[in-house]
Amino acid sequence: GRRAMVGGEVRRVRMGDRVAMNVSPSGRAAIEREEGTLLHWYRDAVGIETGGTGHVRRPGDPDTFDAAMADEWLVNDLRVAESAVNSHSPTSIGQRSFDACCSLAFNVGGGAFATSSVARLMAAGDWHGAADAFLLFDKLSVSGKLVPSQALAARRMRERTMFLLDVSTTDDVA
C-alpha cells in the first residue's frame, strides 16, 4: 500500500497495519536537485548509463526521450525508493526523515538501503546513529574499488541534515 499521486491528488493506501508514506513535494525537489535532470543518456560517475533524473537505463528504454518521459521515470523510480524505506523504517518516522531516506535509497538502490546501517539503526531506535550512518555512503565503486567522492560526501551531509530535522534532541539531555 502507498500514497499515490493520481491526477494531481495524493491518495493513501494501506501496507498491512501501516499507512505507507510518500516523498513530499519538497523531498522530491531535493532529490531532483541532487540528481539533476538531463534529457539524454550519459554515463554517470561510475559508468552506468543514466538519463532523466538519475534513471538507470533499462532494456526497452528509448534512445531519445522528453521531459514527460523523464518525469514518468522519476515517479516510478521514486516508488521503488519509497517502497524500500516504507518496508525498512519504523512507523514513527517523520516526513523529512522519510524524504532523506528516500533520497539515499534513490541513489544507492532499494536493496542497499534495506540492508544499510541507516535502516538497522532506525529499527533499533538509534535515530542519531542512523543520521550519522548516512555519511558512510560517500564512496563510488570504480573498477571494483571504493573511492571517496566529495560530491557524495556533500550529498550525504545534506541528507543527514534533512533527516535530523525530525529527530528530537531531548534524548541527549541528561
Short mmCIF file of N, CA and C in Angstrom, two decimals:
data_model
loop_
_atom_site.label_atom_id
_atom_site.label_comp_id
_atom_site.label_asym_id
_atom_site.label_seq_id
_atom_site.Cartn_x
_atom_site.Cartn_y
_atom_site.Cartn_z
N GLY A 1 0.82 -1.18 0.00
CA GLY A 1 0.00 0.00 0.00
C GLY A 1 0.86 1.24 0.00
N ARG A 2 0.31 2.33 -0.45
CA ARG A 2 1.09 3.56 -0.55
C ARG A 2 0.17 4.74 -0.76
N ARG A 3 0.75 5.88 -0.70
CA ARG A 3 0.04 7.09 -1.07
C ARG A 3 0.50 7.36 -2.49
N ALA A 4 -0.41 7.42 -3.40
CA ALA A 4 -0.02 7.57 -4.80
C ALA A 4 -0.57 8.86 -5.37
N MET A 5 0.21 9.48 -6.25
CA MET A 5 -0.23 10.69 -6.93
C MET A 5 -1.09 10.23 -8.09
N VAL A 6 -2.35 10.57 -8.06
CA VAL A 6 -3.28 10.17 -9.11
C VAL A 6 -3.97 11.43 -9.61
N GLY A 7 -3.64 11.83 -10.84
CA GLY A 7 -4.24 13.02 -11.41
C GLY A 7 -4.06 14.25 -10.53
N GLY A 8 -2.89 14.37 -9.91
CA GLY A 8 -2.62 15.53 -9.07
C GLY A 8 -3.12 15.39 -7.64
N GLU A 9 -3.84 14.30 -7.34
CA GLU A 9 -4.33 14.07 -5.99
C GLU A 9 -3.47 13.01 -5.31
N VAL A 10 -3.25 13.20 -4.02
CA VAL A 10 -2.48 12.22 -3.27
C VAL A 10 -3.46 11.30 -2.55
N ARG A 11 -3.31 10.00 -2.77
CA ARG A 11 -4.15 9.01 -2.10
C ARG A 11 -3.28 8.16 -1.19
N ARG A 12 -3.77 7.88 0.01
CA ARG A 12 -3.05 6.98 0.91
C ARG A 12 -3.60 5.57 0.74
N VAL A 13 -2.70 4.61 0.71
CA VAL A 13 -3.07 3.22 0.58
C VAL A 13 -2.38 2.47 1.72
N ARG A 14 -3.07 1.53 2.31
CA ARG A 14 -2.52 0.80 3.45
C ARG A 14 -1.50 -0.25 3.03
N MET A 15 -0.47 -0.42 3.88
CA MET A 15 0.50 -1.52 3.76
C MET A 15 0.34 -2.32 5.04
N GLY A 16 -0.49 -3.35 5.04
CA GLY A 16 -0.73 -4.10 6.27
C GLY A 16 -1.39 -3.17 7.29
N ASP A 17 -0.80 -3.07 8.46
CA ASP A 17 -1.34 -2.21 9.51
C ASP A 17 -0.78 -0.80 9.42
N ARG A 18 0.04 -0.54 8.46
CA ARG A 18 0.74 0.74 8.37
C ARG A 18 0.26 1.52 7.15
N VAL A 19 0.09 2.80 7.33
CA VAL A 19 -0.19 3.66 6.17
C VAL A 19 1.17 4.05 5.59
N ALA A 20 1.39 3.66 4.35
CA ALA A 20 2.67 3.93 3.70
C ALA A 20 2.84 5.43 3.48
N MET A 21 4.08 5.86 3.50
CA MET A 21 4.40 7.26 3.25
C MET A 21 4.92 7.42 1.83
N ASN A 22 4.87 8.65 1.35
CA ASN A 22 5.44 9.00 0.06
C ASN A 22 6.34 10.21 0.24
N VAL A 23 7.25 10.38 -0.69
CA VAL A 23 8.12 11.54 -0.70
C VAL A 23 7.25 12.79 -0.82
N SER A 24 7.55 13.79 -0.01
CA SER A 24 6.83 15.06 -0.06
C SER A 24 7.28 15.85 -1.29
N PRO A 25 6.53 16.87 -1.67
CA PRO A 25 6.98 17.72 -2.78
C PRO A 25 8.37 18.32 -2.53
N SER A 26 8.66 18.76 -1.31
CA SER A 26 9.99 19.32 -1.04
C SER A 26 11.05 18.23 -1.07
N GLY A 27 10.70 17.01 -0.66
CA GLY A 27 11.64 15.89 -0.74
C GLY A 27 11.95 15.53 -2.18
N ARG A 28 10.91 15.53 -3.01
CA ARG A 28 11.12 15.26 -4.44
C ARG A 28 12.01 16.34 -5.05
N ALA A 29 11.75 17.60 -4.70
CA ALA A 29 12.56 18.70 -5.23
C ALA A 29 14.02 18.54 -4.80
N ALA A 30 14.25 18.10 -3.57
CA ALA A 30 15.63 17.89 -3.10
C ALA A 30 16.31 16.78 -3.89
N ILE A 31 15.59 15.69 -4.16
CA ILE A 31 16.16 14.60 -4.95
C ILE A 31 16.47 15.08 -6.37
N GLU A 32 15.57 15.87 -6.94
CA GLU A 32 15.81 16.41 -8.28
C GLU A 32 17.04 17.31 -8.29
N ARG A 33 17.23 18.11 -7.23
CA ARG A 33 18.44 18.95 -7.15
C ARG A 33 19.69 18.09 -7.04
N GLU A 34 19.62 17.05 -6.22
CA GLU A 34 20.78 16.17 -6.03
C GLU A 34 21.14 15.43 -7.31
N GLU A 35 20.15 14.91 -7.99
CA GLU A 35 20.39 14.08 -9.17
C GLU A 35 20.64 14.90 -10.44
N GLY A 36 19.97 16.06 -10.53
CA GLY A 36 19.99 16.80 -11.78
C GLY A 36 19.10 16.09 -12.79
N THR A 37 18.73 16.79 -13.84
CA THR A 37 17.90 16.20 -14.88
C THR A 37 18.51 16.52 -16.23
N LEU A 38 18.80 15.48 -16.99
CA LEU A 38 19.31 15.63 -18.35
C LEU A 38 18.42 14.85 -19.29
N LEU A 39 18.04 15.45 -20.40
CA LEU A 39 17.13 14.81 -21.34
C LEU A 39 17.88 14.07 -22.44
N HIS A 40 18.92 13.37 -22.03
CA HIS A 40 19.67 12.47 -22.92
C HIS A 40 20.39 11.45 -22.04
N TRP A 41 20.86 10.39 -22.68
CA TRP A 41 21.61 9.36 -21.95
C TRP A 41 23.05 9.80 -21.77
N TYR A 42 23.61 9.45 -20.63
CA TYR A 42 25.01 9.76 -20.32
C TYR A 42 25.53 8.69 -19.37
N ARG A 43 26.83 8.61 -19.23
CA ARG A 43 27.44 7.69 -18.26
C ARG A 43 27.66 8.46 -16.96
N ASP A 44 27.16 7.90 -15.85
CA ASP A 44 27.34 8.58 -14.58
C ASP A 44 28.77 8.39 -14.08
N ALA A 45 29.04 8.83 -12.86
CA ALA A 45 30.41 8.82 -12.32
C ALA A 45 31.04 7.43 -12.27
N VAL A 46 30.22 6.38 -12.24
CA VAL A 46 30.77 5.02 -12.22
C VAL A 46 30.49 4.28 -13.53
N GLY A 47 30.05 5.02 -14.56
CA GLY A 47 29.91 4.42 -15.89
C GLY A 47 28.55 3.82 -16.20
N ILE A 48 27.56 4.03 -15.34
CA ILE A 48 26.23 3.47 -15.58
C ILE A 48 25.46 4.41 -16.50
N GLU A 49 24.84 3.83 -17.54
CA GLU A 49 24.07 4.64 -18.47
C GLU A 49 22.81 5.17 -17.77
N THR A 50 22.69 6.48 -17.76
CA THR A 50 21.69 7.18 -16.96
C THR A 50 21.07 8.28 -17.81
N GLY A 51 19.82 8.63 -17.51
CA GLY A 51 19.16 9.75 -18.19
C GLY A 51 18.03 10.27 -17.34
N GLY A 52 17.46 11.38 -17.74
CA GLY A 52 16.38 11.97 -16.96
C GLY A 52 16.91 12.40 -15.60
N THR A 53 16.19 12.07 -14.55
CA THR A 53 16.59 12.41 -13.19
C THR A 53 17.12 11.16 -12.52
N GLY A 54 18.39 10.84 -12.79
CA GLY A 54 19.02 9.69 -12.15
C GLY A 54 18.44 8.35 -12.52
N HIS A 55 17.77 8.26 -13.67
CA HIS A 55 17.15 7.00 -14.10
C HIS A 55 18.19 6.11 -14.78
N VAL A 56 18.37 4.91 -14.24
CA VAL A 56 19.27 3.94 -14.86
C VAL A 56 18.57 3.33 -16.07
N ARG A 57 19.26 3.39 -17.21
CA ARG A 57 18.65 2.88 -18.46
C ARG A 57 18.35 1.40 -18.34
N ARG A 58 17.15 1.05 -18.75
CA ARG A 58 16.67 -0.34 -18.71
C ARG A 58 16.45 -0.81 -20.14
N PRO A 59 16.49 -2.12 -20.35
CA PRO A 59 16.16 -2.63 -21.68
C PRO A 59 14.77 -2.14 -22.09
N GLY A 60 14.65 -1.67 -23.31
CA GLY A 60 13.37 -1.16 -23.79
C GLY A 60 13.21 0.34 -23.63
N ASP A 61 14.07 0.99 -22.83
CA ASP A 61 14.01 2.45 -22.76
C ASP A 61 14.42 3.01 -24.12
N PRO A 62 13.72 4.04 -24.59
CA PRO A 62 14.01 4.58 -25.93
C PRO A 62 15.36 5.29 -26.00
N ASP A 63 15.88 5.42 -27.20
CA ASP A 63 17.15 6.12 -27.41
C ASP A 63 17.02 7.61 -27.12
N THR A 64 15.85 8.17 -27.41
CA THR A 64 15.61 9.58 -27.12
C THR A 64 14.34 9.68 -26.28
N PHE A 65 14.26 10.73 -25.47
CA PHE A 65 13.10 10.91 -24.60
C PHE A 65 12.94 12.39 -24.28
N ASP A 66 11.76 12.74 -23.78
CA ASP A 66 11.46 14.13 -23.46
C ASP A 66 11.24 14.29 -21.96
N ALA A 67 10.90 15.51 -21.54
CA ALA A 67 10.70 15.82 -20.12
C ALA A 67 9.56 15.00 -19.52
N ALA A 68 8.51 14.76 -20.29
CA ALA A 68 7.38 13.99 -19.78
C ALA A 68 7.80 12.55 -19.47
N MET A 69 8.60 11.95 -20.35
CA MET A 69 9.08 10.59 -20.11
C MET A 69 10.03 10.58 -18.90
N ALA A 70 10.90 11.56 -18.81
CA ALA A 70 11.83 11.65 -17.68
C ALA A 70 11.05 11.77 -16.37
N ASP A 71 9.96 12.54 -16.38
CA ASP A 71 9.15 12.69 -15.18
C ASP A 71 8.45 11.37 -14.83
N GLU A 72 7.96 10.67 -15.83
CA GLU A 72 7.31 9.37 -15.60
C GLU A 72 8.31 8.38 -14.97
N TRP A 73 9.54 8.37 -15.49
CA TRP A 73 10.57 7.51 -14.90
C TRP A 73 10.84 7.90 -13.45
N LEU A 74 10.91 9.21 -13.20
CA LEU A 74 11.18 9.68 -11.84
C LEU A 74 10.09 9.21 -10.88
N VAL A 75 8.83 9.34 -11.28
CA VAL A 75 7.72 8.90 -10.43
C VAL A 75 7.87 7.41 -10.12
N ASN A 76 8.15 6.61 -11.13
CA ASN A 76 8.29 5.16 -10.93
C ASN A 76 9.52 4.83 -10.08
N ASP A 77 10.64 5.52 -10.33
CA ASP A 77 11.86 5.27 -9.56
C ASP A 77 11.67 5.70 -8.10
N LEU A 78 10.91 6.76 -7.88
CA LEU A 78 10.62 7.19 -6.51
C LEU A 78 9.77 6.14 -5.79
N ARG A 79 8.87 5.50 -6.50
CA ARG A 79 8.04 4.44 -5.89
C ARG A 79 8.92 3.31 -5.37
N VAL A 80 9.96 2.97 -6.09
CA VAL A 80 10.88 1.91 -5.65
C VAL A 80 11.58 2.34 -4.36
N ALA A 81 12.06 3.57 -4.33
CA ALA A 81 12.74 4.08 -3.13
C ALA A 81 11.76 4.14 -1.96
N GLU A 82 10.55 4.65 -2.20
CA GLU A 82 9.54 4.74 -1.14
C GLU A 82 9.21 3.37 -0.58
N SER A 83 9.08 2.39 -1.45
CA SER A 83 8.76 1.03 -1.01
C SER A 83 9.85 0.49 -0.09
N ALA A 84 11.11 0.70 -0.47
CA ALA A 84 12.23 0.23 0.35
C ALA A 84 12.21 0.92 1.72
N VAL A 85 11.99 2.21 1.74
CA VAL A 85 12.00 2.95 3.01
C VAL A 85 10.78 2.58 3.84
N ASN A 86 9.62 2.46 3.22
CA ASN A 86 8.42 2.04 3.97
C ASN A 86 8.61 0.66 4.59
N SER A 87 9.28 -0.23 3.88
CA SER A 87 9.47 -1.60 4.36
C SER A 87 10.56 -1.71 5.42
N HIS A 88 11.45 -0.73 5.48
CA HIS A 88 12.62 -0.85 6.36
C HIS A 88 12.83 0.38 7.24
N SER A 89 11.71 0.98 7.67
CA SER A 89 11.81 2.09 8.61
C SER A 89 10.67 1.98 9.61
N PRO A 90 10.87 2.53 10.80
CA PRO A 90 9.81 2.48 11.82
C PRO A 90 8.60 3.32 11.41
N THR A 91 7.44 2.97 11.94
CA THR A 91 6.23 3.72 11.63
C THR A 91 6.30 5.13 12.21
N SER A 92 7.20 5.36 13.15
CA SER A 92 7.31 6.66 13.80
C SER A 92 8.16 7.67 13.00
N ILE A 93 8.62 7.29 11.82
CA ILE A 93 9.50 8.18 11.05
C ILE A 93 8.74 9.44 10.63
N GLY A 94 9.42 10.58 10.75
CA GLY A 94 8.84 11.85 10.31
C GLY A 94 9.00 12.04 8.81
N GLN A 95 8.25 12.96 8.25
CA GLN A 95 8.26 13.18 6.80
C GLN A 95 9.65 13.56 6.28
N ARG A 96 10.34 14.47 6.96
CA ARG A 96 11.65 14.91 6.45
C ARG A 96 12.68 13.79 6.58
N SER A 97 12.59 13.00 7.64
CA SER A 97 13.48 11.84 7.78
C SER A 97 13.19 10.83 6.67
N PHE A 98 11.90 10.62 6.39
CA PHE A 98 11.49 9.72 5.31
C PHE A 98 12.04 10.21 3.98
N ASP A 99 11.90 11.52 3.72
CA ASP A 99 12.40 12.09 2.47
C ASP A 99 13.91 11.89 2.34
N ALA A 100 14.64 12.09 3.44
CA ALA A 100 16.09 11.90 3.41
C ALA A 100 16.44 10.45 3.11
N CYS A 101 15.71 9.53 3.74
CA CYS A 101 15.95 8.10 3.48
C CYS A 101 15.63 7.74 2.03
N CYS A 102 14.58 8.34 1.48
CA CYS A 102 14.23 8.08 0.08
C CYS A 102 15.31 8.63 -0.85
N SER A 103 15.90 9.76 -0.52
CA SER A 103 16.99 10.30 -1.33
C SER A 103 18.16 9.32 -1.34
N LEU A 104 18.48 8.79 -0.16
CA LEU A 104 19.56 7.80 -0.07
C LEU A 104 19.20 6.54 -0.87
N ALA A 105 17.98 6.02 -0.65
CA ALA A 105 17.55 4.80 -1.35
C ALA A 105 17.50 5.01 -2.86
N PHE A 106 17.05 6.18 -3.30
CA PHE A 106 17.01 6.50 -4.72
C PHE A 106 18.41 6.41 -5.31
N ASN A 107 19.40 6.88 -4.56
CA ASN A 107 20.77 6.97 -5.05
C ASN A 107 21.52 5.64 -4.97
N VAL A 108 21.34 4.89 -3.89
CA VAL A 108 22.11 3.66 -3.69
C VAL A 108 21.34 2.41 -4.07
N GLY A 109 20.02 2.54 -4.23
CA GLY A 109 19.17 1.40 -4.55
C GLY A 109 18.41 0.90 -3.33
N GLY A 110 17.22 0.39 -3.59
CA GLY A 110 16.37 -0.09 -2.51
C GLY A 110 16.97 -1.24 -1.73
N GLY A 111 17.64 -2.15 -2.42
CA GLY A 111 18.27 -3.28 -1.74
C GLY A 111 19.38 -2.84 -0.81
N ALA A 112 20.19 -1.91 -1.28
CA ALA A 112 21.28 -1.40 -0.44
C ALA A 112 20.71 -0.66 0.77
N PHE A 113 19.63 0.09 0.56
CA PHE A 113 19.02 0.77 1.70
C PHE A 113 18.49 -0.25 2.71
N ALA A 114 17.83 -1.30 2.22
CA ALA A 114 17.21 -2.29 3.09
C ALA A 114 18.22 -2.93 4.04
N THR A 115 19.44 -3.12 3.57
CA THR A 115 20.47 -3.77 4.39
C THR A 115 21.44 -2.76 5.02
N SER A 116 21.11 -1.47 4.91
CA SER A 116 22.02 -0.42 5.37
C SER A 116 22.03 -0.27 6.88
N SER A 117 23.11 0.33 7.36
CA SER A 117 23.20 0.68 8.77
C SER A 117 22.17 1.76 9.12
N VAL A 118 21.78 2.58 8.16
CA VAL A 118 20.74 3.59 8.41
C VAL A 118 19.46 2.87 8.82
N ALA A 119 19.02 1.89 8.02
CA ALA A 119 17.78 1.16 8.32
C ALA A 119 17.93 0.37 9.63
N ARG A 120 19.05 -0.28 9.82
CA ARG A 120 19.27 -1.09 11.03
C ARG A 120 19.24 -0.23 12.29
N LEU A 121 19.89 0.92 12.25
CA LEU A 121 19.94 1.78 13.43
C LEU A 121 18.58 2.43 13.70
N MET A 122 17.83 2.79 12.66
CA MET A 122 16.47 3.30 12.88
C MET A 122 15.62 2.25 13.56
N ALA A 123 15.71 1.01 13.07
CA ALA A 123 14.91 -0.08 13.65
C ALA A 123 15.24 -0.28 15.13
N ALA A 124 16.49 -0.01 15.50
CA ALA A 124 16.92 -0.14 16.89
C ALA A 124 16.58 1.10 17.72
N GLY A 125 16.00 2.12 17.07
CA GLY A 125 15.64 3.33 17.78
C GLY A 125 16.78 4.31 17.95
N ASP A 126 17.90 4.06 17.28
CA ASP A 126 19.07 4.95 17.37
C ASP A 126 19.03 5.94 16.21
N TRP A 127 18.21 6.98 16.36
CA TRP A 127 17.99 7.94 15.30
C TRP A 127 19.24 8.76 15.00
N HIS A 128 19.98 9.11 16.03
CA HIS A 128 21.22 9.89 15.81
C HIS A 128 22.28 9.03 15.13
N GLY A 129 22.37 7.77 15.53
CA GLY A 129 23.28 6.84 14.86
C GLY A 129 22.90 6.64 13.41
N ALA A 130 21.59 6.54 13.15
CA ALA A 130 21.10 6.39 11.78
C ALA A 130 21.49 7.61 10.95
N ALA A 131 21.34 8.80 11.55
CA ALA A 131 21.71 10.03 10.84
C ALA A 131 23.19 10.00 10.48
N ASP A 132 24.03 9.63 11.43
CA ASP A 132 25.46 9.57 11.16
C ASP A 132 25.81 8.51 10.12
N ALA A 133 25.01 7.44 10.06
CA ALA A 133 25.27 6.35 9.11
C ALA A 133 25.09 6.81 7.66
N PHE A 134 24.32 7.88 7.41
CA PHE A 134 24.22 8.41 6.05
C PHE A 134 25.62 8.72 5.52
N LEU A 135 26.49 9.20 6.39
CA LEU A 135 27.82 9.66 5.98
C LEU A 135 28.72 8.53 5.50
N LEU A 136 28.33 7.28 5.77
CA LEU A 136 29.12 6.13 5.33
C LEU A 136 29.01 5.90 3.83
N PHE A 137 27.97 6.45 3.21
CA PHE A 137 27.71 6.24 1.78
C PHE A 137 28.33 7.35 0.94
N ASP A 138 29.64 7.53 1.10
CA ASP A 138 30.35 8.65 0.46
C ASP A 138 31.39 8.18 -0.56
N LYS A 139 31.24 6.93 -1.02
CA LYS A 139 32.23 6.38 -1.95
C LYS A 139 31.58 5.88 -3.23
N LEU A 140 32.35 5.94 -4.31
CA LEU A 140 31.95 5.39 -5.61
C LEU A 140 32.72 4.11 -5.83
N SER A 141 32.11 3.17 -6.53
CA SER A 141 32.81 1.95 -6.92
C SER A 141 33.40 2.16 -8.30
N VAL A 142 34.73 2.26 -8.36
CA VAL A 142 35.44 2.49 -9.62
C VAL A 142 36.36 1.30 -9.84
N SER A 143 36.12 0.56 -10.92
CA SER A 143 36.91 -0.64 -11.24
C SER A 143 36.99 -1.58 -10.04
N GLY A 144 35.86 -1.73 -9.34
CA GLY A 144 35.79 -2.66 -8.22
C GLY A 144 36.38 -2.13 -6.92
N LYS A 145 36.86 -0.91 -6.91
CA LYS A 145 37.43 -0.33 -5.69
C LYS A 145 36.57 0.85 -5.24
N LEU A 146 36.41 0.98 -3.92
CA LEU A 146 35.66 2.11 -3.39
C LEU A 146 36.57 3.33 -3.29
N VAL A 147 36.11 4.41 -3.91
CA VAL A 147 36.89 5.65 -3.97
C VAL A 147 36.07 6.77 -3.34
N PRO A 148 36.64 7.51 -2.36
CA PRO A 148 35.90 8.62 -1.74
C PRO A 148 35.46 9.64 -2.79
N SER A 149 34.25 10.19 -2.59
CA SER A 149 33.70 11.19 -3.51
C SER A 149 33.28 12.41 -2.69
N GLN A 150 33.87 13.56 -2.99
CA GLN A 150 33.48 14.79 -2.29
C GLN A 150 32.02 15.12 -2.57
N ALA A 151 31.58 14.88 -3.80
CA ALA A 151 30.19 15.18 -4.16
C ALA A 151 29.22 14.32 -3.35
N LEU A 152 29.53 13.01 -3.21
CA LEU A 152 28.66 12.15 -2.41
C LEU A 152 28.73 12.51 -0.93
N ALA A 153 29.91 12.85 -0.45
CA ALA A 153 30.04 13.25 0.96
C ALA A 153 29.17 14.47 1.25
N ALA A 154 29.16 15.43 0.33
CA ALA A 154 28.35 16.64 0.50
C ALA A 154 26.86 16.29 0.45
N ARG A 155 26.46 15.41 -0.48
CA ARG A 155 25.06 15.00 -0.57
C ARG A 155 24.64 14.29 0.70
N ARG A 156 25.48 13.38 1.19
CA ARG A 156 25.13 12.65 2.41
C ARG A 156 24.99 13.59 3.60
N MET A 157 25.80 14.65 3.67
CA MET A 157 25.67 15.62 4.75
C MET A 157 24.33 16.36 4.64
N ARG A 158 23.93 16.71 3.42
CA ARG A 158 22.63 17.37 3.23
C ARG A 158 21.48 16.43 3.62
N GLU A 159 21.59 15.15 3.24
CA GLU A 159 20.55 14.18 3.60
C GLU A 159 20.51 13.99 5.12
N ARG A 160 21.67 13.91 5.76
CA ARG A 160 21.75 13.77 7.22
C ARG A 160 21.07 14.95 7.90
N THR A 161 21.35 16.16 7.40
CA THR A 161 20.75 17.36 7.97
C THR A 161 19.23 17.32 7.83
N MET A 162 18.73 16.91 6.66
CA MET A 162 17.29 16.79 6.44
C MET A 162 16.70 15.75 7.39
N PHE A 163 17.35 14.61 7.51
CA PHE A 163 16.91 13.52 8.38
C PHE A 163 16.74 14.02 9.82
N LEU A 164 17.72 14.78 10.28
CA LEU A 164 17.73 15.24 11.67
C LEU A 164 16.68 16.30 11.98
N LEU A 165 16.07 16.91 10.95
CA LEU A 165 15.03 17.91 11.19
C LEU A 165 13.85 17.33 11.96
N ASP A 166 13.64 16.02 11.85
CA ASP A 166 12.53 15.35 12.55
C ASP A 166 12.97 14.64 13.82
N VAL A 167 14.25 14.67 14.14
CA VAL A 167 14.77 13.91 15.28
C VAL A 167 14.91 14.83 16.48
N SER A 168 14.28 14.43 17.55
CA SER A 168 14.32 15.21 18.78
C SER A 168 15.72 15.15 19.39
N THR A 169 16.14 16.27 19.97
CA THR A 169 17.42 16.28 20.68
C THR A 169 17.22 16.13 22.18
N THR A 170 15.96 15.98 22.62
CA THR A 170 15.72 15.91 24.06
C THR A 170 16.33 14.66 24.69
N ASP A 171 16.49 13.59 23.90
CA ASP A 171 17.08 12.38 24.49
C ASP A 171 18.58 12.54 24.72
N ASP A 172 19.17 13.67 24.25
CA ASP A 172 20.57 13.93 24.50
C ASP A 172 20.78 14.63 25.84
N VAL A 173 19.71 15.12 26.42
CA VAL A 173 19.82 15.90 27.65
C VAL A 173 19.74 14.96 28.85
N ALA A 174 20.74 15.05 29.72
CA ALA A 174 20.77 14.16 30.88
C ALA A 174 19.79 14.62 31.94
#
